[in-house]
Coordinates of C-alpha atoms in Angstrom, one line a residue:
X20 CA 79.3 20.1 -66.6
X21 CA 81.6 22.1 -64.5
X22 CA 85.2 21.5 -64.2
X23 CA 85.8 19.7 -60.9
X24 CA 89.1 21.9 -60.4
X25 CA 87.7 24.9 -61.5
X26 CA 84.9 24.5 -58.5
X27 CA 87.8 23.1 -56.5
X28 CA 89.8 26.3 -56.8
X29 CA 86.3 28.5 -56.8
X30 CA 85.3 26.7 -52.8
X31 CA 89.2 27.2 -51.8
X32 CA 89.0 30.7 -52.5
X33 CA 85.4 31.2 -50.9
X34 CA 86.5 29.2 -48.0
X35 CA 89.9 31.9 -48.3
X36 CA 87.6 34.2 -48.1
X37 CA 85.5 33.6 -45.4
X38 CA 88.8 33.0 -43.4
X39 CA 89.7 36.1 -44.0
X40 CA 86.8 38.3 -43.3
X41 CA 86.2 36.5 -40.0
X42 CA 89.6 36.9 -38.9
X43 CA 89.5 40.5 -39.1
X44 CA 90.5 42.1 -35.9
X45 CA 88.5 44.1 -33.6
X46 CA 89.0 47.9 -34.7
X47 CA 88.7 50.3 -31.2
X48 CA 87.7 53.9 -31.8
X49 CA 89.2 57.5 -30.5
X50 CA 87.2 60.2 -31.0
X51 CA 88.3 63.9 -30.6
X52 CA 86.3 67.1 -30.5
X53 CA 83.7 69.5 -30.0
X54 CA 80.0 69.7 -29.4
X55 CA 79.0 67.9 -32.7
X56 CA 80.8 64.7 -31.3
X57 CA 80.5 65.6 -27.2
X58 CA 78.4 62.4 -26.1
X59 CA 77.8 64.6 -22.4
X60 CA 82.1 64.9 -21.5
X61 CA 80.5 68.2 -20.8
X62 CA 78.6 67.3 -18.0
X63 CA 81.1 66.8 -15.6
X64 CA 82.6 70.3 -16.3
X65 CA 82.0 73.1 -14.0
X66 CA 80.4 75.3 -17.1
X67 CA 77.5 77.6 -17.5
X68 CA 73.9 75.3 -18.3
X69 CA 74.5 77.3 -21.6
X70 CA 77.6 75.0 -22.6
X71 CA 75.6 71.4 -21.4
X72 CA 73.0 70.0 -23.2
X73 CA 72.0 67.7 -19.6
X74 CA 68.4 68.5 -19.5
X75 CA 65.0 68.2 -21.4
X76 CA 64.5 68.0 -24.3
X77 CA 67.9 67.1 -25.5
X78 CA 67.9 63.8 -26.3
X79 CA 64.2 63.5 -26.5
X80 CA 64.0 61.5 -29.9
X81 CA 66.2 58.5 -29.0
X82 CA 67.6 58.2 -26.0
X83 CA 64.5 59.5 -24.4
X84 CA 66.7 61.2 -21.6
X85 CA 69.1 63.9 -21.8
X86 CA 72.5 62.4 -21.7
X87 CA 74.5 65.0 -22.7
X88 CA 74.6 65.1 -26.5
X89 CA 73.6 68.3 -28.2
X90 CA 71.3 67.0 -30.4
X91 CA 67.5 65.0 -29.8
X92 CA 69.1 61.8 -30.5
X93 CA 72.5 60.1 -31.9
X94 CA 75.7 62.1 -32.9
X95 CA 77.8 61.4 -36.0
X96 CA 80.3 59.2 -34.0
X97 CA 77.2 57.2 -32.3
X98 CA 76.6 56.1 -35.7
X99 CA 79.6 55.2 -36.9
X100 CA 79.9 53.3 -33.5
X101 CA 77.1 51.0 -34.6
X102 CA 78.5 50.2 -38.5
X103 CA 81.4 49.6 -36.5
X104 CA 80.0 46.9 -34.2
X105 CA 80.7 48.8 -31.0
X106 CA 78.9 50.3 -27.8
X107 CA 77.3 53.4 -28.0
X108 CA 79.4 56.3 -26.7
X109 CA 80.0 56.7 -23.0
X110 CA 81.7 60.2 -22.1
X111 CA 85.1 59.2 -21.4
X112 CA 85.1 62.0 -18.1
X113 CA 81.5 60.2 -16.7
X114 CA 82.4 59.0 -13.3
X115 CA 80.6 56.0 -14.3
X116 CA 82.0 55.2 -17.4
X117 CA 84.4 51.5 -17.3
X118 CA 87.7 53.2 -16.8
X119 CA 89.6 50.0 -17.0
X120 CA 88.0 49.1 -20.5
X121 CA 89.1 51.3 -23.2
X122 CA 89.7 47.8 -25.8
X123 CA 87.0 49.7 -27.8
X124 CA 88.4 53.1 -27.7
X125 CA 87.0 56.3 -25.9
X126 CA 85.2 59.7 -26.3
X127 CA 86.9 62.6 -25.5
X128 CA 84.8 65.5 -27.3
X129 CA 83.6 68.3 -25.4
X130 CA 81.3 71.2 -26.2
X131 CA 83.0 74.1 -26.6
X132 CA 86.4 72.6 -27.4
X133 CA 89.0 74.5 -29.7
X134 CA 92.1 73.9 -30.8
X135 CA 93.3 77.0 -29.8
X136 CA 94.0 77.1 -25.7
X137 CA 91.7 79.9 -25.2
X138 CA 88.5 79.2 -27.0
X139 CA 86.3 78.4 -24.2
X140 CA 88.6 78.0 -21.4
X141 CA 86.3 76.0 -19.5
X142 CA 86.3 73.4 -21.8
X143 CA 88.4 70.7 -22.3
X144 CA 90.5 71.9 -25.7
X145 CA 92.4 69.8 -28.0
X146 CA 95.6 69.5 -26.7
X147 CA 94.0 68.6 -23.4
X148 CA 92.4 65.6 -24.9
X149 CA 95.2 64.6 -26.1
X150 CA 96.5 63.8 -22.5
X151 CA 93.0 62.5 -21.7
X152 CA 94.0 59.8 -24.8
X153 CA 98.1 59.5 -23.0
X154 CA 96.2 58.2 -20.1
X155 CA 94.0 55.4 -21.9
X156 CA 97.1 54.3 -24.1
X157 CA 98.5 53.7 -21.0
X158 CA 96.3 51.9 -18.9
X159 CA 95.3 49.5 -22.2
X160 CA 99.2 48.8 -21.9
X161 CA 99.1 47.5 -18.3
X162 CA 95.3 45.8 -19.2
X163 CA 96.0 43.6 -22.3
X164 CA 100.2 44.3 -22.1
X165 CA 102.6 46.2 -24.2
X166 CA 102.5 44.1 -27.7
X167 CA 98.4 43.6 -28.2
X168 CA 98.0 47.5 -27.0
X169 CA 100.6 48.6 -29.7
X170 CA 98.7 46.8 -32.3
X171 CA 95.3 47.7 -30.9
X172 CA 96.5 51.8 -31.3
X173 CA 97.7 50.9 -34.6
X174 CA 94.5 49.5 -36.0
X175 CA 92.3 52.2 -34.5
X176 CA 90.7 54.8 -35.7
X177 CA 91.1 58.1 -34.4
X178 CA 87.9 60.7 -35.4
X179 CA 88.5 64.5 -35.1
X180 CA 86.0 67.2 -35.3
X181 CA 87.7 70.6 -34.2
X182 CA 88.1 74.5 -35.1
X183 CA 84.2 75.2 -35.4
X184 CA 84.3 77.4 -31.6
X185 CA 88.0 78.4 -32.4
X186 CA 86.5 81.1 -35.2
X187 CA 83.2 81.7 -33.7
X188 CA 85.2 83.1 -30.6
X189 CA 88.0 84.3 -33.3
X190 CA 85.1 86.4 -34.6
X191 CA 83.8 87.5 -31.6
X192 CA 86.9 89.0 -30.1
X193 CA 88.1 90.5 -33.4
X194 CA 84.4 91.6 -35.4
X195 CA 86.6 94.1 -37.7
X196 CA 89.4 91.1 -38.9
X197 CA 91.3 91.5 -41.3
X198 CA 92.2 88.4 -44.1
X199 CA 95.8 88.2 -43.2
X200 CA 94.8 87.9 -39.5
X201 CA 92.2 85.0 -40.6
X202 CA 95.1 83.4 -42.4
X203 CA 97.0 83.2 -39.3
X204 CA 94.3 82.4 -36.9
X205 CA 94.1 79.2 -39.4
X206 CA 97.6 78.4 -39.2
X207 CA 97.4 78.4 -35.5
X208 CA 94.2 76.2 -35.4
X209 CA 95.4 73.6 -38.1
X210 CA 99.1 73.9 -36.6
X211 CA 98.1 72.5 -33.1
X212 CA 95.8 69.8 -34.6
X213 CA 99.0 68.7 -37.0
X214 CA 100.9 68.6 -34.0
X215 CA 98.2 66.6 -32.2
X216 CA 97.9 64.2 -35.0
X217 CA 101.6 63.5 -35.2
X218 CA 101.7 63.0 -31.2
X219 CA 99.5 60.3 -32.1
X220 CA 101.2 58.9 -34.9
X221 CA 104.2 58.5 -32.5
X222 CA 102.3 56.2 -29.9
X223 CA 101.3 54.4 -33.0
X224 CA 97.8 55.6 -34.5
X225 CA 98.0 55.1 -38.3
X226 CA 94.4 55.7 -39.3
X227 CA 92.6 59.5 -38.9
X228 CA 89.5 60.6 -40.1
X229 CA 89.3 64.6 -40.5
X230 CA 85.9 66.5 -40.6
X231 CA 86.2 69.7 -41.9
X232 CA 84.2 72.6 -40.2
X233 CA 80.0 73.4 -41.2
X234 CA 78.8 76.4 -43.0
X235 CA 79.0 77.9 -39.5
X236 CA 77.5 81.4 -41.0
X237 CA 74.6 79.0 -42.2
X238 CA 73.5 77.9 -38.7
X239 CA 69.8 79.4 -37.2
X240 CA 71.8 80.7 -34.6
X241 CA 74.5 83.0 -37.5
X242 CA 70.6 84.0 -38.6
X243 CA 69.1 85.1 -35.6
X244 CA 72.3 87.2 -34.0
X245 CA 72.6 88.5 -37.4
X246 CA 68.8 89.6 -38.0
X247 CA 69.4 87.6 -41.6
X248 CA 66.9 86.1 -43.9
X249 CA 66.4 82.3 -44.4
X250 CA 68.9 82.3 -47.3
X251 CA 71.3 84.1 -46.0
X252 CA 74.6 83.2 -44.3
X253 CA 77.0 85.3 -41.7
X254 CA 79.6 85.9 -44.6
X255 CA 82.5 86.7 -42.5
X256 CA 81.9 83.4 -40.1
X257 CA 81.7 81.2 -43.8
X258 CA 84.7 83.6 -44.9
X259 CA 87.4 81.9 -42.1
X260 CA 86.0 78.7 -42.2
X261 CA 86.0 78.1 -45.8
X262 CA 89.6 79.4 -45.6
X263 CA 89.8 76.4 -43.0
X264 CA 88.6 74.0 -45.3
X265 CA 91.3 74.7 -47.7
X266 CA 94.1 74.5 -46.1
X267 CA 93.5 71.5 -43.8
X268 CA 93.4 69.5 -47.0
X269 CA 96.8 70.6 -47.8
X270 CA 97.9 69.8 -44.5
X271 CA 96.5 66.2 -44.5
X272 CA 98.3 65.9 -47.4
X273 CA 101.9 67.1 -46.4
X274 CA 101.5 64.4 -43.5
X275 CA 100.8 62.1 -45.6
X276 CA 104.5 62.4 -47.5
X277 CA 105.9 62.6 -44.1
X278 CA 104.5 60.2 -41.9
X279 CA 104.7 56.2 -43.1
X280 CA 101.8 54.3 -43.0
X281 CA 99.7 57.5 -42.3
X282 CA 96.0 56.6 -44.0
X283 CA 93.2 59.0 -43.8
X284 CA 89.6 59.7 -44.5
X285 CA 88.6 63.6 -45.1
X286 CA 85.4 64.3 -44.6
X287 CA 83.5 67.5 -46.6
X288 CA 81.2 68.2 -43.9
X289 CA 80.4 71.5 -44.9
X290 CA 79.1 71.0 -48.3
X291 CA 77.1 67.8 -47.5
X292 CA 75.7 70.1 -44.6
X293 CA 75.0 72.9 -46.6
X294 CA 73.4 70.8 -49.3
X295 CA 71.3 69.8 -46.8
X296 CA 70.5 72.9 -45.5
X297 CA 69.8 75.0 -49.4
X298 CA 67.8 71.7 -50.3
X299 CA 66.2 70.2 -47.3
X300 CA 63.5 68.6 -48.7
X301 CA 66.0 66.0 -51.0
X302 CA 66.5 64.6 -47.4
X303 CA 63.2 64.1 -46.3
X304 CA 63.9 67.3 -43.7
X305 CA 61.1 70.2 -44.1
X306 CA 63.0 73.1 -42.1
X307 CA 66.5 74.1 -42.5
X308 CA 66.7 77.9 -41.4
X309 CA 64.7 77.2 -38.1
X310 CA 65.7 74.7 -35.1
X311 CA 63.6 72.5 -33.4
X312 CA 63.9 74.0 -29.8
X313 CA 64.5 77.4 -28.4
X314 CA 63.9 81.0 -28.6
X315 CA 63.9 83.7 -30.8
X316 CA 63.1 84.7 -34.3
X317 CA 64.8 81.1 -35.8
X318 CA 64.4 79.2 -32.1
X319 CA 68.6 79.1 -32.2
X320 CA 69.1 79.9 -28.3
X321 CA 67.9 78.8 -25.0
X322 CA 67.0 75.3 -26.0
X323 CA 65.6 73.9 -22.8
X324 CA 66.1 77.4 -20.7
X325 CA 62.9 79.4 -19.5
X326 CA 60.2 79.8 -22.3
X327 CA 61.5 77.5 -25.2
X328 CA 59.7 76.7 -28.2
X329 CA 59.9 73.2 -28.7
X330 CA 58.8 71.4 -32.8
X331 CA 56.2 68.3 -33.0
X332 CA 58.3 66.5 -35.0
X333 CA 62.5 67.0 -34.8
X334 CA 62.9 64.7 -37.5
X335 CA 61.5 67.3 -40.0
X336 CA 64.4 69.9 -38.7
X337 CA 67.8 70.1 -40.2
X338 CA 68.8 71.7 -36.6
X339 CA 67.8 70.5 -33.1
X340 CA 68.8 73.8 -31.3
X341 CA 70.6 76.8 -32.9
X342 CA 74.2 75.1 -33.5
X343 CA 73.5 71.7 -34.0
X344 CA 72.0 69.2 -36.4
X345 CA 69.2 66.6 -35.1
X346 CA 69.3 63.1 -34.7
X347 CA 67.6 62.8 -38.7
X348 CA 70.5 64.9 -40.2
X349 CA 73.4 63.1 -38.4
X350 CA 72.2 59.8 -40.2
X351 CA 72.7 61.7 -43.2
X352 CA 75.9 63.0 -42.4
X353 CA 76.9 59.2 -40.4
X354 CA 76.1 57.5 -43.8
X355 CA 77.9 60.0 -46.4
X356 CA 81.0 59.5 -44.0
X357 CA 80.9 55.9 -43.3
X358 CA 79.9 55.1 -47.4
X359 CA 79.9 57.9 -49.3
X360 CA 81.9 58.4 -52.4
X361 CA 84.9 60.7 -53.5
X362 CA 82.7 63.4 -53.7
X363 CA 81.6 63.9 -50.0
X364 CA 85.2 62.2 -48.3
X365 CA 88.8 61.7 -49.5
X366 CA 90.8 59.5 -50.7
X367 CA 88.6 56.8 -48.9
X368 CA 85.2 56.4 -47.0
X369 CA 85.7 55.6 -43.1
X370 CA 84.3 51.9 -44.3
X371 CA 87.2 51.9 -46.2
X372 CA 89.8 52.7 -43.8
X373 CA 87.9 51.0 -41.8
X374 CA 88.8 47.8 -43.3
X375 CA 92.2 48.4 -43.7
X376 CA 94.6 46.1 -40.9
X377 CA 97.7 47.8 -40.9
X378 CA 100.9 44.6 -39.7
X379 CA 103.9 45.4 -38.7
X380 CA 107.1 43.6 -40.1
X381 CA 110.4 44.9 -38.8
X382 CA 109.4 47.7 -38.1
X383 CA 107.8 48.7 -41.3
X384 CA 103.5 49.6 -41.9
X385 CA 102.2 47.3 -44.1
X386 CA 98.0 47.2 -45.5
X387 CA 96.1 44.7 -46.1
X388 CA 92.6 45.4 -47.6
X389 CA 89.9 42.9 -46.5
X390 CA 87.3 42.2 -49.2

C-alpha cells in the first residue's frame, strides 16, 4: 500500500507542476534578416520583380497565394511561430499588418538584406531593422506601459539570419579576393551584427538565436552561373562563408562573458543544409542540385518570370527556386532548430531557450527553467 505522505508529497508536486507550466508567460518573437526569413517585407520596397517573390508560383504549396515568402510554402521562422503558439508571420512593413499589436513580436527580414550598408541598397539592411525594432519597442511601451514592455523585451526571443547576400555581393564586386580581404570582409559583417545584438541587449533582449550562413556555393543557382556539376560547389562562395561560420561562434561567445544574462541558441545551418543537400533522399527529398521553378540548366533563375519551368511535386525538391529551400526542407531545418541536439545547435535548442523566463531582482537576470 502506498504511503499516504509519499502520494501526498507526489500530488503537491504534480499540482507544483502544473502551476508552473501554466503560468509560463507569453514569449513574443523578433525576427531579423534576409530572404530565408523575409515573410513578403519585400513587397512594399520599390525593388526590381527579381528581388520579390509576390507572384505565382511562390507560395503555391501552402499558402496557395503568393505572399511574399521565397519559398512554395512556410519559412523557418513560420514554423517556429507555430511550436511557439503564435500567428503566422505578417511582414512587419505590410500596410495592413496590426501596427498597434506587436505583444507577439514582429518580422522585419527582407530579401536581399546584408549586414553591410551596401549589399543591396534597396533593401532594408540590418542596421535598418534595427530602427524598424526602436519603433515597435516603443509603441509596446505606450500600449501595455513601460514595466510589462520591459519584461515582455526581456523574455523574447530575437531570431537573426544575416551575411548570406553580404558575400555573394562581396564576391561579385571582388571575383579575384584575396584571404586577408575575406577575413576582413567577415569582421565587418560579424562586427555590425555584434553591435546590433548589443543595441538590443541594452533595450533589454536577453535571448538570441544565431543561424549561421548555408553552403551558399552549394545552391542550384552557385551551379548554374558556374556551369558546375551536381556535386560540385562554388569553392570560393563556401571559402568566405565557412570562414563566417567560424568566427561568429567566437563572437557569440565573447558576448556571452560580456553581456549578463545573455542566453543563446546557434544554429549550424550549413551543415544540416548540406547534409540535406549530399544525402537528399535520408529526408524524404528526391532532388537537391535542381530547383523546383525556373530556368536554366538547374532551373535556379527566373522563378515565375517569362518561360519558367515549374516541378509536379515541390515537396520532392531540396530548393524551391535557385536560392532558397522549399516549404519540405524548412520543416527539416524548423525541427533541427526548435529540437535538435548539440550537434545541429549550441549550447541549447530554441525549445530550450525558449523555456527559459529570465526575472529581474534588483536589477540583476535571473533563469528559471520550466520543466
Amino acid at each position: 500500500m502506498a504511503n499516504p505522505k509519499s502520494l501526498l508529497g507526489f500530488l503537491l508536486i504534480s499540482v507544483s507542476l502544473l502551476v508552473l507550466v501554466k503560468s509560463r508567460k507569453h514569449v513574443a518573437m523578433f525576427v531579423f534578416g534576409d530572404s530565408l526569413y523575409d515573410p513578403g517585407n519585400n513587397n512594399n520596397l520599390n525593388v526590381s520583380i527579381i528581388h520579390k517573390a509576390d507572384y505565382w508560383p511562390y507560395g503555391e504549396t501552402f499558402f496557395h497565394y503568393a505572399t511574399g515568402r521565397f519559398c512554395d510554402g512556410r519559412l523557418i521562422p513560420d514554423f517556429i511561430a507555430t511550436y511557439a503558439e503564435l500567428p503566422i508571420w505578417k511582414p512587419y512593413l505590410d500596410a495592413d499588418a496590426d501596427l498597434n499589436n506587436f505583444t507577439n513580436g514582429a518580422n522585419f527580414a527582407a530579401g536581399g538584406a546584408g549586414a553591410l550598408p551596401q549589399t543591396d541598397a534597396g533593401s532594408v539592411n540590418l542596421t535598418q531593422q534595427l530602427s524598424f525594432f526602436k519603433e515597435v519597442a516603443n509603441k509596446l511601451r505606450v500600449e501595455v506601459g513601460e514595466v510589462e514592455a520591459k519584461e515582455m523585451l526581456m523574455e523574447a526571443i530575437y531570431l537573426n539570419s544575416i551575411g548570406g547576400d553580404d558575400y555573394a555581393d562581396i564576391l561579385q564586386n571582388y571575383p579575384n579576393i584575396t584571404q586577408s580581404q575575406k577575413q576582413y570582409f567577415v569582421k565587418m559583417v560579424i562586427d555590425i551584427l555584434i553591435h546590433v545584438i548589443k543595441e538590443i541587449y541594452e533595450m533589454g533582449g536577453r535571448k538570441f538565436v544565431f543561424q549561421n550562413v548555408g553552403p551558399m556555393g552549394c545552391l542550384p543557382i552557385s551551379k548554374q552561373e558556374n556551369e558546375l556539376s551536381s556535386e560540385e560547389c562554388d569553392e570560393q562562395l563556401q571559402s568566405i562563408v565557412q570562414l563566417h561560420n567560424i568566427e561568429l561562434p567566437k563572437a557569440v561567445e565573447a558576448l556571452e562573458t560580456q553581456l549578463q544574462g545573455f542566453e543563446y541558441a546557434l544554429f549550424d545551418y550549413y551543415t544540416s543544409l548540406y547534409d540535406i543537400i549530399q544525402n537528399p533522399s535520408n529526408y524524404g527529398l528526391r532532388v537537391a542540385d535542381v530547383a523546383c521553378c525556373g530556368n536554366g540548366t538547374n532551373r535556379a533563375t527566373d522563378c515565375g518570370i517569362e518561360a519558367y519551368e515549374l516541378c509536379s511535386n515541390a515537396s520532392e525538391y531540396v530548393f524551391f527556386d535557385g536560392s532558397h529551400p522549399g516549404d519540405a526542407t524548412n520543416l527539416l531545418l524548423a525541427q533541427l532548430l526548435w529540437n535538435g541536439n548539440s550537434t545541429t545547435v549550441i549550447p541549447r535548442n530554441l525549445k530550450d531557450l525558449y523555456d527559459l523566463q529570465i526575472t529581474t531582482n534588483n536589477g540583476s537576470d535571473h533563469l528559471v527553467a520550466f520543466i
